[in-house]
XYZ file of C-alpha atoms in Angstrom:
319
model
C -0.042 0.034 0.026
C 1.263 3.466 -0.851
C 0.480 6.713 0.764
C 0.041 9.830 -1.662
C 1.837 13.072 -0.568
C -0.714 15.542 0.850
C -1.038 18.679 -1.136
C -2.976 20.409 1.728
C -2.335 21.589 5.310
C -4.744 22.128 8.139
C -5.213 25.489 9.582
C -4.055 25.506 13.345
C -6.949 27.820 14.253
C -10.108 26.721 12.374
C -8.901 23.254 11.158
C -9.858 23.672 7.513
C -7.690 22.491 4.712
C -5.638 24.936 2.611
C -3.260 24.353 -0.357
C 0.391 24.277 0.268
C 1.089 27.369 -1.718
C -0.940 29.592 0.675
C 0.735 31.759 3.371
C -2.660 32.376 5.247
C -5.882 30.405 5.720
C -8.357 31.059 3.103
C -11.126 30.942 5.641
C -10.034 32.622 8.762
C -6.746 34.469 7.766
C -4.533 32.600 10.295
C -0.833 32.362 9.167
C 0.051 28.834 7.912
C 3.503 27.489 8.765
C 4.476 24.723 6.579
C 7.945 23.184 7.544
C 10.190 22.729 4.598
C 7.824 24.578 2.248
C 8.639 28.259 3.039
C 10.337 28.984 -0.310
C 7.180 27.663 -2.133
C 4.601 29.726 -0.279
C 3.146 32.577 -2.355
C 2.157 35.401 -0.044
C -0.980 37.463 -0.525
C -0.394 40.888 -2.147
C -2.335 43.978 -2.457
C -3.201 45.511 -5.808
C -1.682 48.862 -6.701
C -5.047 50.581 -6.566
C -6.204 48.813 -3.303
C -6.626 51.193 -0.421
C -6.850 48.433 2.128
C -3.862 48.648 4.509
C -0.647 46.766 3.407
C 2.978 46.188 4.174
C 5.454 47.487 1.617
C 8.540 45.379 0.878
C 11.327 47.865 -0.070
C 14.276 46.756 -2.063
C 17.620 48.260 -1.074
C 19.966 48.651 -4.066
C 22.470 47.837 -5.388
C 22.203 44.088 -6.357
C 23.604 41.907 -9.130
C 20.776 41.518 -11.411
C 21.099 38.046 -12.846
C 18.243 36.280 -14.824
C 17.605 34.113 -11.804
C 17.146 37.170 -9.454
C 14.883 38.955 -11.970
C 12.755 35.699 -12.301
C 12.401 35.406 -8.547
C 11.450 39.070 -8.051
C 8.795 38.736 -10.865
C 7.390 35.599 -9.307
C 6.981 36.888 -5.743
C 5.690 40.245 -6.788
C 3.384 39.060 -9.662
C 5.242 41.116 -12.110
C 6.495 40.660 -15.689
C 10.292 40.065 -16.126
C 10.557 43.653 -17.661
C 8.895 45.196 -14.662
C 11.075 43.334 -12.171
C 14.222 44.268 -14.081
C 13.304 47.995 -13.983
C 12.868 47.824 -10.297
C 16.177 46.122 -9.771
C 17.884 48.800 -11.832
C 16.588 51.592 -9.596
C 19.289 53.661 -7.988
C 16.940 54.395 -4.897
C 15.027 52.225 -2.542
C 11.786 51.104 -4.281
C 8.970 48.818 -3.467
C 9.141 45.301 -4.895
C 5.690 44.114 -3.464
C 2.880 45.298 -1.186
C 1.903 42.363 1.058
C -1.521 41.919 2.680
C -0.309 41.057 6.088
C 2.807 41.450 8.195
C 3.261 37.612 8.080
C 3.199 37.799 4.216
C 5.792 40.641 4.213
C 8.070 38.618 6.405
C 7.776 35.663 4.142
C 8.605 37.788 1.168
C 11.722 39.209 2.919
C 12.925 35.746 3.766
C 12.403 34.438 0.261
C 14.130 37.394 -1.457
C 17.011 37.175 0.936
C 17.805 33.745 -0.464
C 18.505 35.660 -3.768
C 20.791 38.065 -2.158
C 18.257 40.902 -2.014
C 18.252 43.417 0.935
C 14.767 44.522 1.938
C 13.002 46.399 4.668
C 9.220 46.334 5.393
C 7.319 49.641 5.850
C 3.619 49.488 6.638
C 1.051 51.756 5.000
C 0.340 53.074 8.643
C 4.008 54.261 8.846
C 3.895 55.908 5.195
C 0.270 57.246 5.693
C -0.376 57.763 1.969
C -3.915 59.051 2.525
C -2.627 61.907 4.762
C -0.869 64.430 2.613
C 2.038 66.506 3.859
C 1.615 70.173 4.777
C 1.782 72.505 1.842
C 4.125 75.456 2.007
C 2.996 78.777 0.414
C 6.108 80.777 1.421
C 9.555 80.257 3.139
C 11.452 82.761 5.179
C 15.133 82.370 6.306
C 15.580 83.756 9.828
C 19.147 83.309 10.976
C 19.593 79.681 11.776
C 15.937 78.902 11.323
C 13.631 78.271 8.281
C 10.104 79.499 8.554
C 7.374 77.712 6.691
C 4.167 79.483 6.008
C 1.014 77.782 4.983
C -2.380 78.918 3.933
C -4.165 77.188 6.796
C -2.202 78.684 9.727
C -1.381 82.177 11.033
C 1.978 81.182 12.576
C 4.762 79.516 10.678
C 6.623 76.170 11.428
C 10.089 76.972 12.566
C 12.761 74.428 11.577
C 16.474 74.809 12.393
C 18.362 74.543 9.059
C 20.560 71.896 10.696
C 17.430 69.637 11.499
C 16.409 69.452 7.757
C 17.257 65.770 7.063
C 15.927 65.112 3.626
C 15.037 66.916 0.318
C 13.109 65.003 -2.327
C 12.776 66.519 -5.782
C 9.863 65.274 -7.988
C 7.071 65.943 -10.395
C 3.414 65.705 -9.771
C 1.298 64.695 -12.841
C -2.467 65.350 -13.233
C -4.811 64.229 -15.935
C -8.426 65.203 -16.367
C -10.481 63.413 -18.985
C -14.075 64.480 -19.938
C -15.776 61.526 -21.605
C -19.332 60.699 -22.799
C -20.485 57.111 -22.339
C -23.656 55.672 -23.905
C -25.547 52.700 -22.121
C -25.855 49.591 -23.943
C -29.361 48.755 -25.197
C -30.944 45.872 -27.024
C -29.929 47.305 -30.358
C -26.730 49.119 -29.601
C -23.554 48.530 -27.723
C -22.059 50.654 -25.053
C -19.756 53.393 -26.481
C -17.233 55.750 -24.950
C -16.090 59.009 -26.583
C -13.350 61.299 -24.991
C -14.469 64.938 -25.384
C -11.481 66.749 -23.656
C -8.208 65.660 -22.063
C -6.145 68.034 -19.884
C -2.654 67.214 -18.664
C -0.645 69.210 -16.007
C 2.860 68.742 -14.616
C 3.885 70.406 -11.376
C 7.497 70.266 -10.113
C 7.665 69.672 -6.367
C 10.080 69.567 -3.531
C 9.429 67.631 -0.381
C 11.302 68.884 2.779
C 11.580 66.822 6.006
C 12.606 67.757 9.370
C 13.486 65.401 12.224
C 10.061 63.830 12.296
C 7.401 62.783 9.831
C 5.154 65.513 11.254
C 7.569 68.019 9.642
C 6.975 66.730 6.099
C 6.491 69.903 4.034
C 5.532 70.027 0.344
C 6.579 72.816 -1.934
C 4.703 72.962 -5.145
C 5.744 75.212 -8.090
C 2.240 76.524 -8.315
C 0.756 78.807 -5.756
C 3.969 79.548 -4.049
C 5.409 82.833 -3.072
C 9.028 83.032 -4.117
C 9.974 86.191 -2.287
C 12.587 84.329 -0.405
C 14.711 84.464 -3.582
C 15.053 88.190 -3.334
C 16.508 89.837 -6.451
C 16.979 86.294 -8.094
C 13.115 85.959 -8.280
C 11.933 85.806 -11.828
C 8.587 85.933 -13.663
C 8.093 82.222 -14.507
C 7.222 79.765 -11.725
C 9.209 76.941 -13.300
C 12.549 78.976 -13.331
C 11.787 80.168 -9.717
C 11.226 76.674 -8.608
C 14.628 75.543 -9.854
C 16.280 78.652 -8.122
C 14.352 77.785 -4.936
C 15.925 74.214 -5.022
C 19.313 75.811 -5.378
C 18.624 78.146 -2.537
C 17.587 75.232 -0.270
C 20.613 73.214 -1.161
C 22.884 76.171 -0.329
C 21.188 76.658 3.019
C 20.895 73.189 4.464
C 23.814 71.471 6.269
C 26.002 68.729 4.945
C 24.230 65.686 6.419
C 21.018 66.522 4.600
C 20.124 63.830 1.962
C 19.060 65.019 -1.319
C 17.226 62.688 -3.791
C 16.296 63.439 -7.388
C 15.340 59.904 -8.523
C 11.593 60.005 -8.620
C 11.260 60.890 -12.276
C 13.482 57.961 -13.155
C 11.666 55.359 -11.005
C 8.153 56.630 -11.231
C 7.105 54.305 -14.037
C 8.840 51.282 -12.361
C 7.047 51.702 -9.098
C 3.570 52.036 -10.712
C 2.684 48.360 -10.402
C 3.132 48.407 -6.660
C 2.304 52.152 -5.778
C -0.176 52.889 -8.466
C -1.805 56.092 -9.697
C -4.747 57.611 -7.842
C -7.937 57.306 -10.037
C -11.282 58.749 -9.344
C -14.488 59.415 -11.422
C -17.323 61.954 -11.222
C -20.429 60.868 -13.351
C -23.492 63.019 -14.311
C -26.828 61.349 -14.405
C -27.829 59.527 -17.587
C -30.004 61.316 -20.024
C -31.566 60.668 -23.340
C -29.265 61.423 -26.438
C -31.784 60.485 -29.118
C -34.201 57.778 -30.086
C -33.350 54.670 -28.255
C -30.069 56.281 -26.887
C -28.974 56.983 -23.232
C -25.676 58.665 -22.370
C -23.978 60.516 -19.593
C -20.916 62.593 -19.151
C -18.115 61.581 -16.857
C -15.043 63.264 -15.567
C -11.951 60.997 -14.781
C -9.128 62.209 -12.610
C -5.727 60.573 -12.389
C -2.730 61.721 -10.457
C 0.556 60.366 -8.914
C 0.352 62.463 -5.678
C -0.128 59.494 -3.399
C 2.655 57.704 -5.262
C 5.198 60.448 -4.734
C 4.261 60.783 -1.012
C 4.827 57.084 -0.458
C 8.268 57.336 -2.336
C 9.293 60.416 -0.345
C 8.326 58.963 3.033
C 10.041 55.630 2.445
C 13.288 57.632 1.969
C 12.561 59.371 5.252
C 12.715 56.019 6.943
C 15.520 54.547 4.904
C 17.868 56.998 3.352
C 18.136 59.989 5.649
C 20.871 60.207 8.446
C 20.119 58.588 11.658
């Protein structure tokens, strides 16, 4: 008599059977520990547009990117080989995957460590992507301090220049699409017609003090460049570049400066996706037997850049 090798494992909490490839119980969510099968477990991941809390597995470069390493990253992160290769080529720490639980994140780090990859785990709670940074409207240099003025307060935030730990340069992208959609009927198919598309790009600098509560965002639009004095020009884009030079000349030597977001933005999109929202008008008749409605779609990378900048706060800035 022969005994077939089992392909399931019982959950220690509810007792139900699960496949060996699962990291958590399908029925109750209890972590499953399968001795000798750790490298075969496929952890549960969050989709890029999923707002449910997750745990971000951040890759720390550099690494020798061999075909085997690329294949492993693609497998555990549910990525294509091309996407995995772009992530591994990043000059800055970037997310490889966004796990559903802390247990899944630990399994991911252990599995990636076998391929020689160094990683850290940052939770969505740490990065707080749904809580935007404070927006600065003006900056004033007062001796050893930088005063940050916002539109919502009557008193500024005062930061010692020596306490500014990180400057992250980036670019916010906004897209607005006005479209008309027709409802499918017995005789016609649903159709979509784009009426208007508006794209906008806004240079941005994120500034961090000693804590995450001092995360300040400086956008090129809606900012008073009086701090530049006689160097202030007429164009916001030029002034924003000069503002960056002014900040770099004012901060102390230990301050970390990162300009890699434009390079890695496309690579991290499968993990930290773009924010997409829709606003739809009520359906109305558009002719005999036709019903249509206008809809406005909004797409931006604001939350994506926030996650990138805050991950550098935890990883790249001086201790």
